[in-house]
Coordinates of N, CA and C and ligand atoms in Angstrom, one line a residue:
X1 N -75.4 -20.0 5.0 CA -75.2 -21.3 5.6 C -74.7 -22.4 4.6
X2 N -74.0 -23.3 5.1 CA -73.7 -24.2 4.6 C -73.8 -25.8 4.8
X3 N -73.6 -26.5 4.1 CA -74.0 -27.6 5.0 C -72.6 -28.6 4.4
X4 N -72.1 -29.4 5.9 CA -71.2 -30.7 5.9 C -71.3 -31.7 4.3
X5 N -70.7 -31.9 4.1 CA -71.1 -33.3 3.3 C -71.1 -34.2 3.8
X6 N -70.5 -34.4 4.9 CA -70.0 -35.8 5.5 C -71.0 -36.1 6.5
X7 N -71.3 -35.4 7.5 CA -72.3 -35.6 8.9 C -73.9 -34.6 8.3
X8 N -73.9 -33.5 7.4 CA -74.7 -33.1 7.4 C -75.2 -31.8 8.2
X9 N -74.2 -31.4 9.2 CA -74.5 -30.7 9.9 C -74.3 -28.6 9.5
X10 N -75.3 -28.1 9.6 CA -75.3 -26.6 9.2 C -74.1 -26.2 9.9
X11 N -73.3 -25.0 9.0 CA -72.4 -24.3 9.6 C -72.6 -22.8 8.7
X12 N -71.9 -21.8 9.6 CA -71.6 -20.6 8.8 C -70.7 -21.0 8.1
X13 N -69.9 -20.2 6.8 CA -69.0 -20.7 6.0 C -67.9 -20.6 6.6
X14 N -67.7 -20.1 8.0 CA -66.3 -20.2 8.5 C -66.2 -21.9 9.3
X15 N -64.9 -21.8 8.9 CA -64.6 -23.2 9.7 C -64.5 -24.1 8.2
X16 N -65.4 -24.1 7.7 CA -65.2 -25.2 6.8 C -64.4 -25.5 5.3
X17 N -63.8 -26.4 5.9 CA -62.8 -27.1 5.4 C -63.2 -27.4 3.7
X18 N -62.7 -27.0 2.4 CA -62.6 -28.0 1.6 C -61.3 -28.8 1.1
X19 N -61.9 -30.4 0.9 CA -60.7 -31.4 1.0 C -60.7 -32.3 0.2
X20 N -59.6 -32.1 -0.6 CA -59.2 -33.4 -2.3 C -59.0 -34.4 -1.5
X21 N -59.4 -35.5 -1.3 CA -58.9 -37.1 -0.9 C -58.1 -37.7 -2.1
X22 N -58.4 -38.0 -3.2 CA -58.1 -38.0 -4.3 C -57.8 -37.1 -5.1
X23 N -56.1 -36.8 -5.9 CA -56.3 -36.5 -7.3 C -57.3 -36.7 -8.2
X24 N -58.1 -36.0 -8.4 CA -59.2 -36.1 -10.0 C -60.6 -36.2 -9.1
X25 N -60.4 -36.5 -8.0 CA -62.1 -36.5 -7.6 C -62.2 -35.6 -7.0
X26 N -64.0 -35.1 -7.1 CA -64.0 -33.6 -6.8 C -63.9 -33.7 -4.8
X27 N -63.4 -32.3 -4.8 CA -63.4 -32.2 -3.4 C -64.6 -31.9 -3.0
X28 N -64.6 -32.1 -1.5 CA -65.6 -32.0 -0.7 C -65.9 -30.5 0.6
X29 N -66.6 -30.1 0.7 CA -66.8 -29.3 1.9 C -67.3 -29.8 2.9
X30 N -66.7 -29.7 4.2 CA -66.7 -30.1 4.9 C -66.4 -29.6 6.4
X31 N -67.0 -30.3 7.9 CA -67.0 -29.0 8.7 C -65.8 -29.0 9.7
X32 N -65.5 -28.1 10.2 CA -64.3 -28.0 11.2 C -63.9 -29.8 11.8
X33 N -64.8 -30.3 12.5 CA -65.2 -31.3 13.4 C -64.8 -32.2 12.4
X34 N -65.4 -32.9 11.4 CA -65.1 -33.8 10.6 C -63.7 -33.4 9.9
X35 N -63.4 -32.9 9.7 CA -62.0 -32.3 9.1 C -61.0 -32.8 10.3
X36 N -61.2 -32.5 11.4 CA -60.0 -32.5 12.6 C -59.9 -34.0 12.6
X37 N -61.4 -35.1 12.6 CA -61.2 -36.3 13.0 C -60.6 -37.2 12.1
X38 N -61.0 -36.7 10.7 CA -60.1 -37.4 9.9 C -58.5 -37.5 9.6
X39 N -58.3 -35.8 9.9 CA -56.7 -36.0 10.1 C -56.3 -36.5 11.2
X40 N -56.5 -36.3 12.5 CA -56.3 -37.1 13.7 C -56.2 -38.4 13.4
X41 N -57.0 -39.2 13.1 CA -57.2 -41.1 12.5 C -55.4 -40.7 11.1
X42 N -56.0 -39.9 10.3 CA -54.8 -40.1 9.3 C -53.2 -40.1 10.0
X43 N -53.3 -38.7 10.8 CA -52.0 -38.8 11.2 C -51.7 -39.6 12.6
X44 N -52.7 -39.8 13.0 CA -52.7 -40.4 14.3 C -52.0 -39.5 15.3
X45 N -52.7 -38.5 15.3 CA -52.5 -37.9 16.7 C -54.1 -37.4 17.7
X46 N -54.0 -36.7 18.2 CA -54.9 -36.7 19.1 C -55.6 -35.6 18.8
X47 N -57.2 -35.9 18.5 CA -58.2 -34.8 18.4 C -59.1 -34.3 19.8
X48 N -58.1 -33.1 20.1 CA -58.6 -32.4 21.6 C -59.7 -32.1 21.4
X49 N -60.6 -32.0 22.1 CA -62.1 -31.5 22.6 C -62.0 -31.0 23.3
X50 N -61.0 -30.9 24.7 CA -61.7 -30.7 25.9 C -61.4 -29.2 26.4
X51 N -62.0 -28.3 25.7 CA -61.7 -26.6 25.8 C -63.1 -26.2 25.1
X52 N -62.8 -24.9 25.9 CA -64.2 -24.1 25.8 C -64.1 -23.6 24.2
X53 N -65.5 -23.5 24.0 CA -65.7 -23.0 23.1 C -65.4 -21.7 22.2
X54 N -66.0 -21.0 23.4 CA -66.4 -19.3 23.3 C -65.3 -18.7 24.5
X55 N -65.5 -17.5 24.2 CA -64.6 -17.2 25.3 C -64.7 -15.5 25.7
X56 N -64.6 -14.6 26.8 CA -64.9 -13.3 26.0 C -63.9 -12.7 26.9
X57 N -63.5 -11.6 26.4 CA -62.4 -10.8 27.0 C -62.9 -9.2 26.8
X58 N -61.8 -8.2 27.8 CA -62.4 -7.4 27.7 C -61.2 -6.5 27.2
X59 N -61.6 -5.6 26.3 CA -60.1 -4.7 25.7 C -60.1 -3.6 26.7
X60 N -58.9 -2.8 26.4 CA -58.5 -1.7 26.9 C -59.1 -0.8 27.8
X61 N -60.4 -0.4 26.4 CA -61.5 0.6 26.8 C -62.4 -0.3 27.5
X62 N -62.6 -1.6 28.3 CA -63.4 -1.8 29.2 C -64.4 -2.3 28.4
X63 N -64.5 -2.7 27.2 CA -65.5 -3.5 26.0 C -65.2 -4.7 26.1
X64 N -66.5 -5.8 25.6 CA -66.6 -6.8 26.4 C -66.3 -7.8 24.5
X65 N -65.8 -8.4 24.1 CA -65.5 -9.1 23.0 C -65.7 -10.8 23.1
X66 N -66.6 -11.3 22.2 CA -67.2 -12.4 22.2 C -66.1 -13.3 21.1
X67 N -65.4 -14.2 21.8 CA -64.4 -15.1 20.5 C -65.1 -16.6 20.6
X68 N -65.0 -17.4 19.4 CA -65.4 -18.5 19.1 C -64.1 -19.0 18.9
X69 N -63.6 -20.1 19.6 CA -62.4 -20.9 19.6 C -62.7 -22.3 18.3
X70 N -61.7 -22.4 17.7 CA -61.6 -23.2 17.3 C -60.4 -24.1 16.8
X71 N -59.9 -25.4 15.9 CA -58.9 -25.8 15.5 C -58.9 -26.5 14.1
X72 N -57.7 -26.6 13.5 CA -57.8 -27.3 12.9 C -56.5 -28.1 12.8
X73 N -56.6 -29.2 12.3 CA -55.4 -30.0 12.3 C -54.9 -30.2 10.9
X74 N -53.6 -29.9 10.8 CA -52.7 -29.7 9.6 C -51.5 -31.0 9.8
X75 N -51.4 -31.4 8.9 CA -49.8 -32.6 9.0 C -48.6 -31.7 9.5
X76 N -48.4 -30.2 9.1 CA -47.3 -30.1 10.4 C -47.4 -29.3 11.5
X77 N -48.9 -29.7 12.1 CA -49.4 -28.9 13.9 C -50.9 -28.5 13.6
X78 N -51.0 -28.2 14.9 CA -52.6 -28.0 15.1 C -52.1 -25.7 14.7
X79 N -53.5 -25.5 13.9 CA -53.8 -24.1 14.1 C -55.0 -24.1 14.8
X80 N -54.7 -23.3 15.6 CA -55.8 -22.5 16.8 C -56.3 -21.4 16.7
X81 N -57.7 -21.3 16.3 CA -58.2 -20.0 15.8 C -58.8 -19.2 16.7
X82 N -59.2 -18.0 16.8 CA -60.2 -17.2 17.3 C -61.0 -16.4 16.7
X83 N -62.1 -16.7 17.0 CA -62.8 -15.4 15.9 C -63.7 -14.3 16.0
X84 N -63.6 -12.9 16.6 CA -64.7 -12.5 17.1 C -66.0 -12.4 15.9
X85 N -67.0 -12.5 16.1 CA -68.1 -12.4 14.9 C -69.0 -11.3 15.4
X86 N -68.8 -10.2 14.5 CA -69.4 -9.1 14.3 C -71.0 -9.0 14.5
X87 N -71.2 -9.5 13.2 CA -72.6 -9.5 12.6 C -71.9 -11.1 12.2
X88 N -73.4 -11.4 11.5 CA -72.8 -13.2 11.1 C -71.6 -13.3 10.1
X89 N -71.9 -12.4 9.2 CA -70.7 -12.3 8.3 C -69.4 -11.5 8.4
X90 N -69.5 -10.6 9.8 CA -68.3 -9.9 9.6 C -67.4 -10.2 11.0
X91 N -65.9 -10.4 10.5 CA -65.5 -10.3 11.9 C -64.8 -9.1 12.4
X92 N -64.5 -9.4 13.4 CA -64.2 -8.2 14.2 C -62.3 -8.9 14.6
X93 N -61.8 -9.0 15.7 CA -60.4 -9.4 16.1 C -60.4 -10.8 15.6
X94 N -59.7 -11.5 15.5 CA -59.2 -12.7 14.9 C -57.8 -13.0 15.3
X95 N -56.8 -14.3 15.7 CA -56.1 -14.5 16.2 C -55.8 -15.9 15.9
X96 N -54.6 -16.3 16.0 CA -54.3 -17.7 15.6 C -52.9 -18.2 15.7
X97 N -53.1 -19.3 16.7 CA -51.1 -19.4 16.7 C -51.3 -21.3 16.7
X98 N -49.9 -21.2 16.4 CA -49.4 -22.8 15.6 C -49.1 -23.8 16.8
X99 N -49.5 -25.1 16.9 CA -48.7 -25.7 18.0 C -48.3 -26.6 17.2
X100 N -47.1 -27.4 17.7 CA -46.8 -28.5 17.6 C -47.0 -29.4 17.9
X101 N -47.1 -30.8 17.3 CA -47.8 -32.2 17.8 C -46.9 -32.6 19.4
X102 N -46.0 -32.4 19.9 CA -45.2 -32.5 20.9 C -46.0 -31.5 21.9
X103 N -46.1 -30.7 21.5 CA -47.0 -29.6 22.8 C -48.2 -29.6 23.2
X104 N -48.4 -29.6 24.6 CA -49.3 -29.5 25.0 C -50.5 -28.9 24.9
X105 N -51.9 -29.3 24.4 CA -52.4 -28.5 24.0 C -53.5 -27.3 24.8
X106 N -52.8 -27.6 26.0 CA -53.6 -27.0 27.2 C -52.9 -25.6 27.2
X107 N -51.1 -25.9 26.5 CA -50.2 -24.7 26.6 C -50.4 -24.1 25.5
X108 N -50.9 -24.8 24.6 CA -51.3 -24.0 23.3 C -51.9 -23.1 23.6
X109 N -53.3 -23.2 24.4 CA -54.2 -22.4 24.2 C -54.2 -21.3 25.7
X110 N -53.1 -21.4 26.3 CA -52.7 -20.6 27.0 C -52.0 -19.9 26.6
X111 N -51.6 -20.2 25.3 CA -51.1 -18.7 24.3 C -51.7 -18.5 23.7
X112 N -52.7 -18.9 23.0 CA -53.8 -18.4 22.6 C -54.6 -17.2 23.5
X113 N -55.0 -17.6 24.7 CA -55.5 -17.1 25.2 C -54.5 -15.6 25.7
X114 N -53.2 -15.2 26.1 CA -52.1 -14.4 26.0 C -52.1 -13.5 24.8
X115 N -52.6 -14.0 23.6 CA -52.6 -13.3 22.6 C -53.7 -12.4 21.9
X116 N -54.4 -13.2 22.6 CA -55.7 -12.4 22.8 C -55.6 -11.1 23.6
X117 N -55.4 -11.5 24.9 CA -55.3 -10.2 25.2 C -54.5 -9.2 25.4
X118 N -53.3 -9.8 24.9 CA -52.0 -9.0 24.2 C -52.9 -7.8 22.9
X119 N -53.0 -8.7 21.8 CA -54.6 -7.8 20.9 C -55.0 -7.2 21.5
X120 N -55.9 -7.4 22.6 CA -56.9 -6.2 23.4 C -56.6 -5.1 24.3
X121 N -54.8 -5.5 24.1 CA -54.4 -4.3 25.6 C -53.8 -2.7 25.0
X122 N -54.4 -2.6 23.4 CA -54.0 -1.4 22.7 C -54.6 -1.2 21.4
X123 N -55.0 0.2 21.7 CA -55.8 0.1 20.4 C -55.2 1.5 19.2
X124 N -55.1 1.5 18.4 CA -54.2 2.0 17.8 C -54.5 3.4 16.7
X125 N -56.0 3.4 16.8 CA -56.8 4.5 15.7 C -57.8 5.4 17.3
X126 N -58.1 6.8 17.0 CA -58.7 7.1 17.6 C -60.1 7.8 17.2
X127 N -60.5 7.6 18.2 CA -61.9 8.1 17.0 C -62.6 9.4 17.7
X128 N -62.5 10.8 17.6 CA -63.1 12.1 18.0 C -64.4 12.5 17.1
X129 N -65.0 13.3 17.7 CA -66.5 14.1 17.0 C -65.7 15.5 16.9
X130 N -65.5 15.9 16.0 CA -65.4 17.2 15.8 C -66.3 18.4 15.1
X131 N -67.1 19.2 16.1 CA -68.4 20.0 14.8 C -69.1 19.2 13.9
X132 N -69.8 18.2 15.2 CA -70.5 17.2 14.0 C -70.0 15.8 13.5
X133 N -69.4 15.9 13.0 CA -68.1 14.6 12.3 C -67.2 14.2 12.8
X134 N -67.3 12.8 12.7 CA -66.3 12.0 13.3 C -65.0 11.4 12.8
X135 N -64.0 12.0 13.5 CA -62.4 12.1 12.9 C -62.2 11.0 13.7
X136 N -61.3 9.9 12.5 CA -60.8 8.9 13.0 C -59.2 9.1 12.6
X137 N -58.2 9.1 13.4 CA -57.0 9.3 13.3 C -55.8 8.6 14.1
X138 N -55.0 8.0 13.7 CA -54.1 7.3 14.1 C -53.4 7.9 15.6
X139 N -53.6 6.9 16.6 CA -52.7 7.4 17.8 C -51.5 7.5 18.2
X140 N -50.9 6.6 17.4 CA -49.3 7.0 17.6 C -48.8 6.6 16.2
X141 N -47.5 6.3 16.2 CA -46.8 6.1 14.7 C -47.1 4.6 13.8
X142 N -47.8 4.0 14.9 CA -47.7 2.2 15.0 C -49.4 2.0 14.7
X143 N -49.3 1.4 13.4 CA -50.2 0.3 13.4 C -50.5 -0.7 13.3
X144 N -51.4 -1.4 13.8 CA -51.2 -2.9 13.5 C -52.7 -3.5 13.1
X145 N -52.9 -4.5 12.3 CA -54.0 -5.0 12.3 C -54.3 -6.3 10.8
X146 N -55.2 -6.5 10.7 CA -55.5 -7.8 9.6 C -55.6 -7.0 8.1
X147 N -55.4 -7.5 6.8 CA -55.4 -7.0 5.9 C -56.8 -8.4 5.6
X148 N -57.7 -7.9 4.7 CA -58.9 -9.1 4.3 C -59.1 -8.3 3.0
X149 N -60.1 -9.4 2.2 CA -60.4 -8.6 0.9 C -61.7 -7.8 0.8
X150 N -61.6 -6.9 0.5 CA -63.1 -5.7 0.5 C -64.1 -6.6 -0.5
X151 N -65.1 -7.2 -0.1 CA -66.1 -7.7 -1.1 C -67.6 -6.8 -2.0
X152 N -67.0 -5.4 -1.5 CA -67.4 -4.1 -2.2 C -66.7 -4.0 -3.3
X153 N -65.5 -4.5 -3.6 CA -65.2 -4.1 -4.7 C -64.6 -5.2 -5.7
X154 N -64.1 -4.5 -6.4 CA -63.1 -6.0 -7.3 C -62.4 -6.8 -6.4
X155 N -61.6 -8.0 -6.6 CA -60.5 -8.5 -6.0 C -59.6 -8.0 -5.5
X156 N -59.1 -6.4 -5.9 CA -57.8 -5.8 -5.8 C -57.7 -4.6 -4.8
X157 N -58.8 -4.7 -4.0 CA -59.0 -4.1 -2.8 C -59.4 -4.4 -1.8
X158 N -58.1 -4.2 -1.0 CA -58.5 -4.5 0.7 C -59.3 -3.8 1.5
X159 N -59.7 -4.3 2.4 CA -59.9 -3.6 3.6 C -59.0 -3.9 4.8
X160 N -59.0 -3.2 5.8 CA -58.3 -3.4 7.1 C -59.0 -3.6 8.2
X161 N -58.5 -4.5 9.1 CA -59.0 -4.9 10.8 C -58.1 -4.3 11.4
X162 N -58.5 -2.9 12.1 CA -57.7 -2.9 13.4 C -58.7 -2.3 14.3
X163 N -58.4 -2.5 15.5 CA -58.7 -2.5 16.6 C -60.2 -3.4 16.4
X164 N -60.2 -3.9 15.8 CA -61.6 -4.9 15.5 C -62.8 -4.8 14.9
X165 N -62.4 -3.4 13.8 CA -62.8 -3.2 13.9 C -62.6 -2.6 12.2
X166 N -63.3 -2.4 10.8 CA -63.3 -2.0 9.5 C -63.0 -1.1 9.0
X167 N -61.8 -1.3 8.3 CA -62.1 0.5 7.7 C -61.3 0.2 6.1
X168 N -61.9 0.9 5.5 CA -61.5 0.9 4.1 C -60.4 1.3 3.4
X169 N -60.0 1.1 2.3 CA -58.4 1.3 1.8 C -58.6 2.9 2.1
X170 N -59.4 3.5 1.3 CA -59.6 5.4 1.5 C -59.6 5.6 2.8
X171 N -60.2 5.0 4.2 CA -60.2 5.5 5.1 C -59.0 5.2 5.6
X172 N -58.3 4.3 5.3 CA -56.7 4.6 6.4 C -56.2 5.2 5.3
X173 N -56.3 5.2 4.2 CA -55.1 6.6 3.0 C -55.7 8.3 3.6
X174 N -57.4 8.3 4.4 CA -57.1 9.5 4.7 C -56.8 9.5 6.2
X175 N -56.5 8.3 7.1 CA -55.5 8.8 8.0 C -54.4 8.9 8.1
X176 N -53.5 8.6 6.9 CA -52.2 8.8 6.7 C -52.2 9.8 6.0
X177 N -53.0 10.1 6.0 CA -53.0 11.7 5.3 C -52.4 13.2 6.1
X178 N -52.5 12.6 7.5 CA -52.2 13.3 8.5 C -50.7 13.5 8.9
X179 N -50.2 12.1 8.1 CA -48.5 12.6 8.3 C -48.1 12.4 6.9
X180 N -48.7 13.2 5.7 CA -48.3 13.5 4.6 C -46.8 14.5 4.5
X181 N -45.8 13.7 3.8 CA -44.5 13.8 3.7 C -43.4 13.4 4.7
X182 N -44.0 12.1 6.1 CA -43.4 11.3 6.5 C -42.7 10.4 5.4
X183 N -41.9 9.3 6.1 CA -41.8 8.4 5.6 C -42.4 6.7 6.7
X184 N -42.7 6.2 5.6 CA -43.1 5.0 6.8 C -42.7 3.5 6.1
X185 N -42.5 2.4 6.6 CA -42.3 1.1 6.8 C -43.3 0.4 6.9
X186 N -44.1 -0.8 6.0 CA -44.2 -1.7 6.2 C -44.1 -3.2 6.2
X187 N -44.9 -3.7 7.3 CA -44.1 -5.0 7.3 C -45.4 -6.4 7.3
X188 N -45.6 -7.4 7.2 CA -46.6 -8.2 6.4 C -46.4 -9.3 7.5
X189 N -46.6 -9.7 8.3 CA -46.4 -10.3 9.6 C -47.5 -12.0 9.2
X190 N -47.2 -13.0 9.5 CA -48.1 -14.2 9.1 C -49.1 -14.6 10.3
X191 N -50.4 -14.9 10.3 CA -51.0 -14.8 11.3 C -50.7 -15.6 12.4
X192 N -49.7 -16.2 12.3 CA -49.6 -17.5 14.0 C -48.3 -16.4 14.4
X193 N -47.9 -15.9 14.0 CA -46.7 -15.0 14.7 C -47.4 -13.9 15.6
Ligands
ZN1 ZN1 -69.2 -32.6 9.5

């Protein structure tokens, strides 16, 4: 947990904001809410409220996924988050696209909401029991998913989100193990895209 400096209010450490007001003075942490109002008053645009919170959708396989909506306001557009929360500290799908101060923010989040379930309409690892053990192995040639940092290990190791789901740098090296002496492409995609 953490707590606001500014209103005081408990948050998990997602969402919150820290923010230099000043050169040389220390920054502050600070929570989604108070972060949005300040920029809104700074830049003078408009701090939306009026959208749900939560939201849940259901993927592919008929699974029911719990997202926490949120925003933040940047000098060039609003980012729009989603987060599924695992356990308190882990997430699961995550999603986020850019609007512009000119756009509507009702159409924002009707692509938000699009992208969401664009995310949930494929899932890309499969997972079998074979004699016991459970083989997880890539479905088709295409994957897609979030790269985050493994906090098992040093700084220099990732982990992966796909399908919403964890798996470690060894565990996708031994599902690419399965097309050893392909060749493959990858590509580093930014999260509002
Ligand atoms: Zn606050």
């Amino acid at each position: 947990m953490e707590r606001c400096q500014w209103c005081g209010k408990d948050s998990s450490g997602y969402g919150m904001v820290v923010l230099t007001i000043k050169e040389g003075e220390p920054s502050q942490s600070i929570c989604e809410d108070c972060y949005n109002r300040y920029m809104a008053d700074m830049l003078g645009v408009e701090d939306y409220k009026d959208f749900e919170n939560e939201a849940i959708f259901k993927d592919c396989d008929g699974i029911d996924h719990c997202f926490q909506i949120g925003k933040k306001i940047h000098p060039t557009g609003i980012c729009w988050e989603t987060i599924e929360f695992i356990e308190e500290d882990k997430v699961g799908y995550s999603f986020e696209i850019h609007q512009e101060f000119e756009e509507d923010s009702n159409d924002a989040l009707k692509r938000l909401y699009e992208k969401i379930k664009k995310g949930l309409s494929q899932k890309y690892i499969k997972r079998e029991v074979f004699q016991g053990y459970e083989l997880i192995s890539f479905k088709e040639n295409l994957v897609e998913g979030r790269i985050e940092w493994d906090d098992r290990y040093d700084d220099r190791t990732p982990k992966f989100i796909i399908d919403g789901q964890e798996y470690s740098l060894e565990e996708l090296g031994r599902m690419m193990m399965s097309c050893e002496g392909w060749n493959f492409k990858l590509e580093i995609i930014e999260p509002t895209e």
